[in-house]
XYZ file of C-alpha atoms in Angstrom:
673
model
C 0.000 0.000 0.000
C 2.829 2.405 0.807
C 4.427 1.606 -2.529
C 1.117 2.371 -4.236
C 0.910 5.752 -2.448
C 4.434 6.588 -3.573
C 3.581 5.667 -7.184
C 0.415 7.762 -7.140
C 2.287 10.658 -5.599
C 4.941 10.482 -8.311
C 2.255 10.252 -10.988
C 0.455 13.354 -9.663
C 3.741 15.190 -9.396
C 4.667 14.328 -12.989
C 1.243 15.342 -14.217
C 1.512 18.625 -12.366
C 4.929 19.229 -13.868
C 3.633 18.561 -17.372
C 0.707 20.880 -16.800
C 2.956 23.616 -15.504
C 5.372 23.367 -18.418
C 2.487 23.643 -20.886
C 2.046 27.298 -19.920
C 4.123 28.880 -22.652
C 3.873 32.581 -21.850
C 3.781 34.399 -18.562
C 3.907 38.124 -17.995
C 5.152 40.078 -15.060
C 4.844 43.788 -14.648
C 8.100 45.536 -13.849
C 7.460 48.969 -12.382
C 9.279 51.766 -14.180
C 11.941 53.717 -12.366
C 11.167 57.160 -11.006
C 10.910 59.992 -13.507
C 13.981 62.134 -14.022
C 14.181 65.834 -13.579
C 12.640 67.937 -16.305
C 15.320 68.907 -18.834
C 15.893 72.474 -19.858
C 14.572 73.220 -23.353
C 15.434 76.794 -24.183
C 14.619 78.047 -27.674
C 13.791 74.559 -28.839
C 10.326 73.492 -29.960
C 9.740 69.748 -30.489
C 8.682 68.865 -34.000
C 7.527 65.587 -35.520
C 9.344 64.445 -38.638
C 7.669 61.872 -40.893
C 10.232 59.626 -42.533
C 9.590 56.382 -44.413
C 12.297 53.934 -43.367
C 12.135 50.251 -42.427
C 12.477 51.188 -38.752
C 10.547 54.488 -39.009
C 12.833 56.101 -36.430
C 12.778 59.855 -36.837
C 15.057 62.668 -35.868
C 14.292 66.355 -35.531
C 14.232 68.940 -38.275
C 15.824 71.952 -36.631
C 17.867 75.013 -37.427
C 21.601 75.086 -36.752
C 21.793 75.630 -33.014
C 23.665 73.965 -30.160
C 20.976 71.348 -29.578
C 21.121 67.586 -29.535
C 18.333 65.352 -30.800
C 17.404 61.941 -29.495
C 15.536 59.447 -31.682
C 12.931 57.617 -29.668
C 11.830 54.262 -31.205
C 8.736 54.119 -29.008
C 7.153 57.428 -29.934
C 8.773 57.929 -33.358
C 9.569 61.519 -32.352
C 12.936 63.198 -31.954
C 13.225 65.603 -29.022
C 15.885 68.296 -28.637
C 17.800 69.033 -25.460
C 20.043 72.014 -24.918
C 22.623 70.073 -22.954
C 23.493 66.407 -23.058
C 23.969 66.399 -19.322
C 20.406 67.632 -18.867
C 18.748 65.043 -21.088
C 16.925 62.084 -19.554
C 18.620 58.769 -19.207
C 17.678 56.565 -22.210
C 18.267 53.428 -20.138
C 14.910 53.901 -18.446
C 12.139 51.742 -19.815
C 9.821 54.709 -20.507
C 9.905 58.241 -19.207
C 7.612 61.199 -19.706
C 8.507 64.531 -18.205
C 5.918 67.234 -17.545
C 6.716 69.130 -20.740
C 5.990 66.199 -22.984
C 9.184 64.586 -24.336
C 9.184 60.800 -24.341
C 12.460 58.908 -24.409
C 12.371 55.150 -24.518
C 15.028 52.494 -24.173
C 17.434 52.228 -27.028
C 17.265 55.934 -27.869
C 20.418 57.113 -29.536
C 21.982 60.507 -29.939
C 21.609 62.058 -33.368
C 24.071 64.558 -34.744
C 23.194 68.213 -35.068
C 21.737 69.024 -38.472
C 19.313 71.362 -40.190
C 17.608 68.467 -41.958
C 15.904 65.329 -40.787
C 18.589 63.016 -39.448
C 17.390 59.420 -39.489
C 19.293 56.495 -38.039
C 18.421 52.984 -36.971
C 17.865 52.488 -33.270
C 18.025 49.307 -31.267
C 14.702 47.659 -30.388
C 13.718 48.672 -26.863
C 13.337 46.277 -23.993
C 9.764 45.851 -22.880
C 8.554 46.585 -19.363
C 6.608 43.334 -19.800
C 8.833 40.271 -19.690
C 6.933 37.302 -21.214
C 8.554 33.921 -20.993
C 8.431 33.146 -24.673
C 10.247 30.788 -27.003
C 11.044 31.585 -30.626
C 9.498 34.531 -32.367
C 9.061 35.046 -36.086
C 9.772 38.409 -37.676
C 6.434 39.411 -39.287
C 8.285 41.561 -41.808
C 10.260 38.696 -43.358
C 9.520 35.348 -45.017
C 9.200 32.144 -43.056
C 12.801 31.195 -43.775
C 13.936 34.096 -41.550
C 12.592 32.644 -38.340
C 14.930 33.315 -35.466
C 14.967 32.375 -31.810
C 15.996 35.007 -29.308
C 16.647 33.288 -25.994
C 18.099 34.952 -22.913
C 17.543 32.731 -19.942
C 13.797 32.362 -19.940
C 13.662 34.277 -23.242
C 13.163 37.965 -23.807
C 10.522 39.232 -26.199
C 10.701 42.640 -27.802
C 7.676 44.912 -27.448
C 5.746 46.856 -29.971
C 6.264 50.584 -30.520
C 4.043 51.647 -27.645
C 5.573 49.119 -25.250
C 2.317 47.348 -24.347
C 2.856 43.738 -25.328
C 0.089 41.563 -23.918
C 0.186 38.397 -26.017
C 2.712 36.566 -28.120
C 0.642 37.238 -31.235
C 1.018 40.957 -30.640
C 4.254 40.763 -32.614
C 2.186 40.638 -35.790
C 0.802 44.113 -35.286
C 1.940 46.857 -37.624
C 3.854 48.964 -35.059
C 5.849 45.911 -34.020
C 6.620 45.117 -37.637
C 8.487 48.399 -37.953
C 10.623 47.699 -34.912
C 11.331 44.143 -36.018
C 12.439 45.312 -39.447
C 15.709 46.369 -37.846
C 16.347 42.842 -36.651
C 15.162 41.022 -39.773
C 17.234 43.247 -42.068
C 20.333 42.301 -40.130
C 21.156 45.906 -39.365
C 21.130 45.503 -35.606
C 20.340 42.441 -33.534
C 19.159 42.341 -29.940
C 21.514 41.460 -27.180
C 21.816 37.816 -26.231
C 21.731 38.662 -22.550
C 18.849 40.167 -20.687
C 19.826 43.715 -19.754
C 19.357 44.637 -16.139
C 16.592 47.042 -15.360
C 17.594 50.422 -14.009
C 17.252 50.702 -10.300
C 15.403 53.367 -8.442
C 18.731 54.835 -7.370
C 19.703 55.530 -10.975
C 20.783 59.097 -11.487
C 18.059 60.724 -13.545
C 20.353 63.313 -15.048
C 23.151 60.948 -15.992
C 24.465 61.720 -19.458
C 23.478 59.213 -22.129
C 26.145 57.086 -23.772
C 27.649 58.173 -27.029
C 25.651 56.966 -30.013
C 27.436 54.211 -31.927
C 28.195 54.798 -35.540
C 25.407 53.318 -37.600
C 24.959 52.970 -41.310
C 22.197 54.467 -43.346
C 18.871 52.648 -43.148
C 18.717 49.545 -45.227
C 16.222 50.083 -48.040
C 13.598 47.463 -48.708
C 14.109 48.079 -52.436
C 16.714 46.479 -54.677
C 19.577 48.981 -54.734
C 21.448 47.064 -57.445
C 19.087 48.710 -59.946
C 20.687 52.080 -59.255
C 24.188 50.788 -58.564
C 26.550 48.306 -60.158
C 26.476 46.824 -63.674
C 23.481 47.538 -65.896
C 23.056 44.325 -67.872
C 22.192 42.136 -64.853
C 19.704 44.750 -63.659
C 17.997 45.006 -67.048
C 17.813 41.260 -67.442
C 16.652 40.674 -63.857
C 13.681 42.963 -64.474
C 12.982 41.863 -68.047
C 13.071 38.077 -68.060
C 10.308 37.490 -65.451
C 8.013 39.846 -67.362
C 8.932 38.177 -70.652
C 8.222 34.729 -69.256
C 4.973 35.913 -67.721
C 3.862 37.479 -70.997
C 4.897 34.448 -73.035
C 3.044 32.048 -70.752
C 0.010 34.327 -70.650
C 0.150 34.715 -74.420
C 0.386 30.978 -74.888
C -2.718 30.711 -72.770
C -4.431 33.102 -75.207
C -3.221 30.993 -78.114
C -4.664 27.895 -76.461
C -7.946 29.771 -75.964
C -8.080 30.670 -79.645
C -7.120 27.148 -80.668
C -9.836 25.617 -78.488
C -12.443 28.143 -79.621
C -11.409 27.625 -83.239
C -11.803 23.864 -82.922
C -15.102 23.953 -81.012
C -16.750 27.049 -82.529
C -14.896 27.804 -85.759
C -13.255 30.893 -87.172
C -16.311 32.917 -86.128
C -15.313 32.258 -82.510
C -11.743 33.447 -83.140
C -13.042 36.590 -84.810
C -15.463 37.160 -81.907
C -12.681 36.991 -79.288
C -10.402 39.242 -81.338
C -13.079 41.881 -81.895
C -14.214 41.734 -78.258
C -10.693 42.177 -76.914
C -10.105 45.137 -79.198
C -13.240 46.857 -77.911
C -12.564 45.913 -74.294
C -9.044 47.323 -74.382
C -10.250 50.606 -75.869
C -12.649 51.101 -72.960
C -10.577 49.702 -70.112
C -7.288 51.331 -71.084
C -8.432 54.691 -69.726
C -8.768 53.288 -66.215
C -5.581 51.287 -66.650
C -3.782 54.538 -67.474
C -3.740 55.194 -63.735
C -1.272 52.336 -63.487
C 1.145 54.151 -65.780
C 0.979 57.181 -63.518
C 1.377 54.906 -60.521
C 4.434 53.265 -62.114
C 6.064 56.664 -62.658
C 5.536 57.610 -59.015
C 6.519 54.214 -57.606
C 9.741 53.999 -59.617
C 10.799 57.524 -58.670
C 9.951 57.066 -54.973
C 11.603 53.638 -54.861
C 14.773 55.062 -56.372
C 14.779 57.643 -53.587
C 14.099 54.931 -50.966
C 10.773 56.419 -49.851
C 8.691 53.346 -48.971
C 5.827 55.276 -47.407
C 5.044 57.252 -50.558
C 5.416 54.095 -52.660
C 2.695 52.368 -50.651
C 0.439 55.419 -50.724
C 0.749 55.706 -54.498
C -0.173 52.035 -54.959
C -3.157 52.250 -52.631
C -4.543 55.406 -54.221
C -4.274 53.810 -57.671
C -6.080 50.728 -56.373
C -8.850 52.759 -54.741
C -9.461 54.957 -57.780
C -9.431 52.099 -60.295
C -11.874 50.004 -58.254
C -14.334 52.887 -57.961
C -14.195 53.604 -61.684
C -14.422 49.968 -62.787
C -17.286 48.947 -60.494
C -19.223 52.203 -60.665
C -18.797 53.119 -64.336
C -17.130 50.486 -66.503
C -19.232 47.470 -65.521
C -22.749 48.935 -65.996
C -21.910 51.111 -69.005
C -20.017 48.327 -70.774
C -22.864 45.858 -70.251
C -25.459 48.079 -71.921
C -23.243 49.461 -74.709
C -21.752 46.143 -75.848
C -24.189 45.626 -78.786
C -23.609 49.160 -80.066
C -19.829 48.780 -79.799
C -19.937 45.605 -81.875
C -21.878 47.466 -84.532
C -19.205 50.171 -84.640
C -16.535 47.666 -85.711
C -18.810 46.160 -88.394
C -18.869 42.739 -86.768
C -20.942 40.341 -88.837
C -24.094 38.854 -87.274
C -22.513 35.405 -86.927
C -19.544 36.976 -85.105
C -21.791 39.078 -82.847
C -23.588 35.961 -81.632
C -20.352 34.747 -80.014
C -18.826 38.147 -79.193
C -21.709 39.695 -77.209
C -21.707 37.319 -74.179
C -17.894 37.326 -74.113
C -17.717 41.124 -74.088
C -20.418 41.561 -71.452
C -18.768 39.147 -69.037
C -15.417 40.892 -69.452
C -16.959 44.295 -68.705
C -18.974 43.087 -65.729
C -16.020 41.486 -63.921
C -13.284 43.826 -65.121
C -12.299 44.951 -61.608
C -10.478 41.695 -60.848
C -8.448 41.978 -64.034
C -7.632 45.632 -63.341
C -6.392 44.795 -59.853
C -4.201 42.047 -61.278
C -2.708 44.464 -63.819
C -2.194 47.132 -61.147
C -0.350 44.758 -58.834
C 2.038 43.664 -61.563
C 2.813 47.258 -62.531
C 3.410 48.281 -58.917
C 5.742 45.412 -58.086
C 7.761 45.779 -61.288
C 8.183 49.511 -60.780
C 9.410 48.834 -57.255
C 11.986 46.387 -58.627
C 10.254 43.047 -57.962
C 9.431 41.370 -61.269
C 9.416 37.783 -60.026
C 6.355 37.968 -57.804
C 4.046 39.046 -60.677
C 5.569 36.274 -62.768
C 4.745 33.629 -60.163
C 1.199 34.885 -59.733
C 0.770 35.120 -63.502
C 1.903 31.528 -63.990
C -0.633 30.320 -61.429
C -3.363 32.403 -63.098
C -2.461 30.989 -66.507
C -2.569 27.392 -65.303
C -5.894 27.962 -63.558
C -7.285 29.683 -66.645
C -6.224 26.800 -68.889
C -7.884 24.258 -66.616
C -11.094 26.282 -66.504
C -11.073 26.765 -70.274
C -10.734 23.050 -70.893
C -13.754 22.500 -68.663
C -15.909 25.422 -69.781
C -15.172 25.852 -73.502
C -15.488 22.238 -74.564
C -17.561 20.941 -71.664
C -16.652 18.342 -69.071
C -19.000 15.815 -67.488
C -22.265 17.508 -66.544
C -20.886 20.947 -67.534
C -22.003 21.792 -71.090
C -19.759 23.318 -73.750
C -20.056 27.100 -73.414
C -17.785 28.205 -76.263
C -16.721 31.851 -76.086
C -18.812 32.360 -72.948
C -16.767 29.672 -71.212
C -13.536 31.351 -72.324
C -14.649 34.622 -70.717
C -15.752 32.885 -67.519
C -12.438 31.064 -67.174
C -10.526 34.329 -67.572
C -12.472 36.322 -64.984
C -12.528 33.496 -62.411
C -8.744 33.103 -62.597
C -8.174 36.866 -62.386
C -10.483 37.275 -59.413
C -8.764 34.449 -57.571
C -5.390 36.112 -58.069
C -6.829 39.462 -57.011
C -8.192 38.143 -53.720
C -4.904 36.434 -52.876
C -2.923 39.549 -53.748
C -5.107 41.773 -51.594
C -4.518 39.509 -48.600
C -0.777 39.500 -49.270
C -0.692 43.284 -49.501
C -2.421 43.598 -46.142
C 0.037 41.155 -44.561
C 2.991 43.241 -45.787
C 5.025 40.403 -47.312
C 5.975 42.124 -50.577
C 8.043 45.144 -51.464
C 4.799 47.165 -51.628
C 1.991 46.786 -49.127
C -1.242 48.103 -47.689
C 0.199 48.006 -44.191
C -2.022 48.258 -41.164
C -2.100 51.763 -39.875
C -1.887 53.489 -43.236
C -4.668 55.885 -44.123
C -7.423 54.342 -46.234
C -8.925 57.685 -47.216
C -8.534 59.168 -50.690
C -5.447 61.331 -51.059
C -6.485 63.801 -53.722
C -2.995 65.214 -54.146
C -1.688 61.744 -54.930
C -4.660 61.004 -57.189
C -3.980 64.248 -59.041
C -0.392 63.113 -59.614
C -1.642 59.741 -60.850
C -3.802 61.434 -63.450
C -1.086 63.941 -64.305
C 1.272 61.198 -65.451
C -1.276 58.532 -66.276
C -3.892 60.442 -68.240
C -1.641 61.049 -71.285
C -0.805 57.351 -71.305
C -4.515 56.559 -71.108
C -5.311 58.840 -74.020
C -2.418 57.224 -75.881
C -3.849 53.777 -75.267
C -7.313 54.911 -76.289
C -5.919 56.486 -79.461
C -3.993 53.348 -80.380
C -6.963 51.111 -79.754
C -9.273 53.474 -81.619
C -6.858 53.141 -84.508
C -7.145 49.381 -84.159
C -10.931 49.593 -84.114
C -10.897 51.676 -87.306
C -8.580 49.118 -88.884
C -11.071 46.421 -87.945
C -13.754 48.549 -89.539
C -11.760 48.778 -92.778
C -11.126 45.026 -92.619
C -14.853 44.455 -92.088
C -15.594 46.472 -95.229
C -13.617 44.065 -97.425
C -15.346 41.502 -99.584
C -13.788 38.691 -97.532
C -14.331 40.415 -94.204
C -14.758 37.361 -91.963
C -11.640 35.651 -93.346
C -9.619 38.884 -93.139
C -10.717 39.474 -89.536
C -9.689 35.937 -88.610
C -6.295 36.430 -90.314
C -5.804 39.739 -88.494
C -6.796 38.216 -85.143
C -4.464 35.230 -85.441
C -1.583 36.896 -87.263
C -1.460 40.297 -85.590
C -3.235 39.875 -82.256
C -1.750 36.476 -81.395
C 1.396 35.610 -83.366
C 2.777 39.145 -83.483
C 2.448 39.106 -79.718
C 5.587 36.957 -79.695
C 7.351 40.277 -80.308
C 5.267 42.425 -78.002
C 5.337 39.887 -75.143
C 9.116 40.004 -74.958
C 9.486 43.669 -75.844
C 6.979 44.747 -73.205
C 9.218 43.055 -70.640
C 12.143 45.159 -71.821
C 9.876 48.204 -71.974
C 8.938 47.661 -68.338
C 12.593 47.193 -67.390
C 13.553 50.397 -69.204
C 10.768 52.338 -67.470
C 11.703 51.015 -64.023
C 15.418 51.657 -64.440
C 14.832 55.121 -65.880
C 12.495 56.115 -63.049
C 14.542 54.644 -60.213
C 17.839 56.069 -61.444
C 16.264 59.490 -61.828
C 14.991 59.123 -58.267
C 18.556 58.265 -57.230
C 19.850 61.378 -59.098
C 21.679 59.368 -61.769
C 20.247 60.323 -65.210
C 23.282 59.069 -67.163
C 22.717 55.556 -65.889
C 19.026 55.829 -66.814
C 19.911 56.699 -70.414
C 22.379 53.821 -70.709
C 19.786 51.386 -69.376
C 17.232 52.368 -72.035
C 19.784 52.032 -74.857
C 20.814 48.602 -73.583
C 17.203 47.407 -73.378
C 16.604 48.561 -76.972
C 19.560 46.547 -78.277
C 18.292 43.408 -76.563
C 14.810 43.997 -78.021
C 16.194 44.218 -81.568
C 17.896 40.839 -81.206
C 14.689 39.168 -80.042
C 12.640 40.794 -82.820
C 15.057 39.489 -85.461
C 14.592 35.920 -84.233
C 10.785 36.192 -84.282
C 10.789 37.842 -87.713
C 12.856 35.023 -89.185
C 10.392 32.547 -87.686
C 7.492 34.344 -89.383
C 9.222 34.084 -92.759
C 10.399 30.470 -92.525
C 7.411 28.716 -90.916
C 4.166 30.684 -91.379
C 2.023 27.674 -92.285
C 3.126 25.732 -89.217
C 2.338 28.657 -86.953
C -1.119 29.134 -88.458
C -1.891 25.423 -88.191
C -1.789 25.743 -84.401
C -5.040 27.715 -84.533
C -6.865 25.146 -86.610
C -6.956 27.287 -89.755
C -8.102 25.142 -92.652
C -9.715 27.754 -94.884
C -7.350 28.460 -97.850
C -8.385 32.111 -98.212
C -7.809 32.825 -94.522
C -4.406 31.113 -94.639
C -3.292 33.154 -97.658
C -4.278 36.417 -96.006
C -2.531 35.471 -92.760
C 0.710 34.430 -94.515
C 0.779 37.745 -96.351
C 0.267 39.615 -93.067
C 3.106 37.707 -91.368
C 5.457 38.778 -94.154
C 4.811 42.441 -93.368
C 5.012 41.828 -89.628
C 8.432 40.147 -89.894
C 9.865 43.549 -90.884
C 7.629 45.536 -88.571
C 8.843 43.562 -85.544
C 12.240 45.304 -85.489
C 10.775 48.801 -85.531
C 8.054 48.194 -82.966
C 10.577 46.588 -80.581
C 12.748 49.706 -80.614
C 9.722 52.004 -80.370
C 8.289 50.231 -77.331
C 11.601 50.230 -75.470
C 12.171 53.952 -75.898
C 8.533 54.591 -75.059
C 9.165 52.810 -71.757
C 12.169 55.022 -71.102
C 10.154 58.168 -71.744
C 7.193 57.067 -69.637
C 9.372 55.845 -66.772
C 11.026 59.242 -66.553
C 7.641 60.966 -66.376
C 7.380 62.145 -69.992
C 4.038 60.561 -70.864
C 2.902 63.304 -73.252
C 5.496 62.711 -75.972
C 4.499 59.042 -76.492
C 0.891 60.259 -76.745
C 1.653 62.621 -79.615
C 3.861 60.058 -81.334
C 1.174 57.370 -81.105
C -1.548 59.637 -82.477
C 0.609 60.415 -85.508
C 1.944 56.924 -86.163
C -0.892 54.660 -85.026
C -3.980 56.698 -85.930
C -3.441 59.447 -88.473
C -1.003 57.666 -90.775
C -2.549 54.162 -91.089
C -6.161 55.337 -90.965
C -5.409 58.050 -93.498
C -3.831 55.524 -95.859
C -6.755 53.121 -95.566
C -9.259 55.931 -96.078
C -7.391 57.101 -99.185
C -7.342 53.620 -100.721
C -10.987 53.093 -99.827
C -12.046 56.336 -101.500
C -10.136 55.421 -104.647
C -11.895 52.060 -104.702
C -8.723 49.948 -104.450
C -8.661 49.021 -100.751
C -7.395 45.469 -100.294
C -6.019 43.546 -97.351
C -2.440 44.146 -98.517
C -2.915 47.938 -98.253
C -4.070 47.547 -94.651
C -1.022 45.384 -93.843
C 1.250 48.018 -95.424
C -0.359 50.779 -93.344
C 0.433 48.815 -90.170
C 4.104 48.501 -91.185
C 4.525 52.201 -92.015
C 2.903 53.167 -88.725
C 5.434 51.107 -86.769
C 8.371 52.570 -88.701
C 7.165 56.106 -87.999
C 6.663 55.398 -84.317
C 10.188 53.992 -84.010
C 11.865 57.001 -85.622
C 9.919 59.572 -83.609
C 10.437 57.762 -80.276
C 14.207 57.514 -80.708
C 14.467 61.159 -81.766
C 12.430 62.357 -78.782
C 14.415 60.335 -76.270
C 17.729 61.615 -77.608
C 16.620 65.203 -76.995
C 17.097 64.534 -73.267
C 14.347 66.776 -71.925
C 13.046 63.890 -69.822
C 15.982 64.436 -67.436
C 14.424 67.623 -66.035
C 10.950 66.269 -65.205
C 10.074 66.646 -61.517
C 7.917 63.961 -59.844
C 6.234 64.855 -56.549
């Protein structure tokens, strides 16, 4: 019996020990030390200085006077003191004197300056001492998990020093403090510092501030420093791959629609996309203005203004797309199809496709906005990864919806539209969550203002509106070309040849060149933000040379294997094949000129000169080709070959004017605010 009591006693003791060790976090309140004497602050008014840095530690903007500023990581305010010996002791956990200054632990002395002097400060020690294990930095990926153990473990507090739970580390103020640790700039001590005693001298002079480097930027600084070729290629190849994969998805869509519906389905998708782009490009022009602002702010290392520019573009585009584009596009779709002279058999398939695209355009616009924002900030790989997932999802949905699968009937062009919008909306929802969690180079961080910033919106329209008018003008030119094609005797066959040859196959050039165009715009904007215009010019020239090489390869492919390329789309009509082969011959030459034109257009737009590409596009893409087609139509000799020739001459003109405008160099003096 005594042995049984001993066993039960040991069992209860072990159980109690297990239960006690299961309590992971305990808190104990450590009373703060007594307040120090009020420092003397003669002729010195405290002033808040807003600075966007990973740590968000601010100094004081002050005239040249014998004052010293202390950066307080808890309050994000720098306070001046006339004499170092009269300043409060920064070793105290948190002090507030009657006149208002707050100095927290880890405060460091900033040098005297007339401008805002920003330095990293060490994370403060919390008055709450939870017994915690490892902690993950919320501002870094999962691979950056670190364990900070000092005896029973010391956890770092948030900015206001009121940590109550372990999950409080995920709050936005904490994220700013932890960014110092996760960036490797300054790590916490591996020993628990002793708390100041009540006998601590309140007027003891603070220690000398250690020499610290400039704040580590969250943006890729190799874009404004070091060799150019790796920077151009690092920005260009993810966009190229994304565009190629997305374009291949469009080719698969056309191939499936062509096999299930016929050439009328291909013509319906081509006509619908042309109309949709004309209408939606005005709203998407905000993204060009956003890209100009983001690239310039990222080059200057201003993360706060980068995030505000992205959010304001998102807010404005969502309001316009949901409130205006969706309802207006739904009701005007039949009239728009009549404008482009779509035949009745084409309208049957184009109307449901176009209405679905208009109704759910907001998801697509958000997807486009995110890609533009990340690329302008220097991250081209994240949009590529998201785009690949969207493409795969879209392909799977198209296989199910276009041709039918099991109980799901074949929906034809309607299924193609549904697959596109479902995939885009899925990517948009995921991206919005990621932006709120602050895991990318741009974010909608908690704590940022969600109200409209009309000054920022005005800047978005200032730089974006010319690009929007340019896009509208170019697409209006395309619509007029479709109208001239629809007036031909073989209109349906010519529209199918134009859709496959120009809209799809010629995209092999534009897919890759748009990647280089985006790289040129980003490098031009960021290097201008970093006050290095010579490097910006060299980057644009280098991107143009790479684009010419790619265009030559694609042009040779158009000449050597046109029939094989057209066979992918299920073209079996001899008249349509002849028209498409003739078009590819013209486009093989046009590819070189449009590649150069797009690259220099990116350089101009990235620097903030969005008006010059507008004027160039109106001349080369509207007045010249439409004027030629109108002349041939009035003389009664308009044929498909004249329309193909007008496209070629328009691209040549755009190339020459873009290069000449960029070489003038006036883009160097554009100010972005």
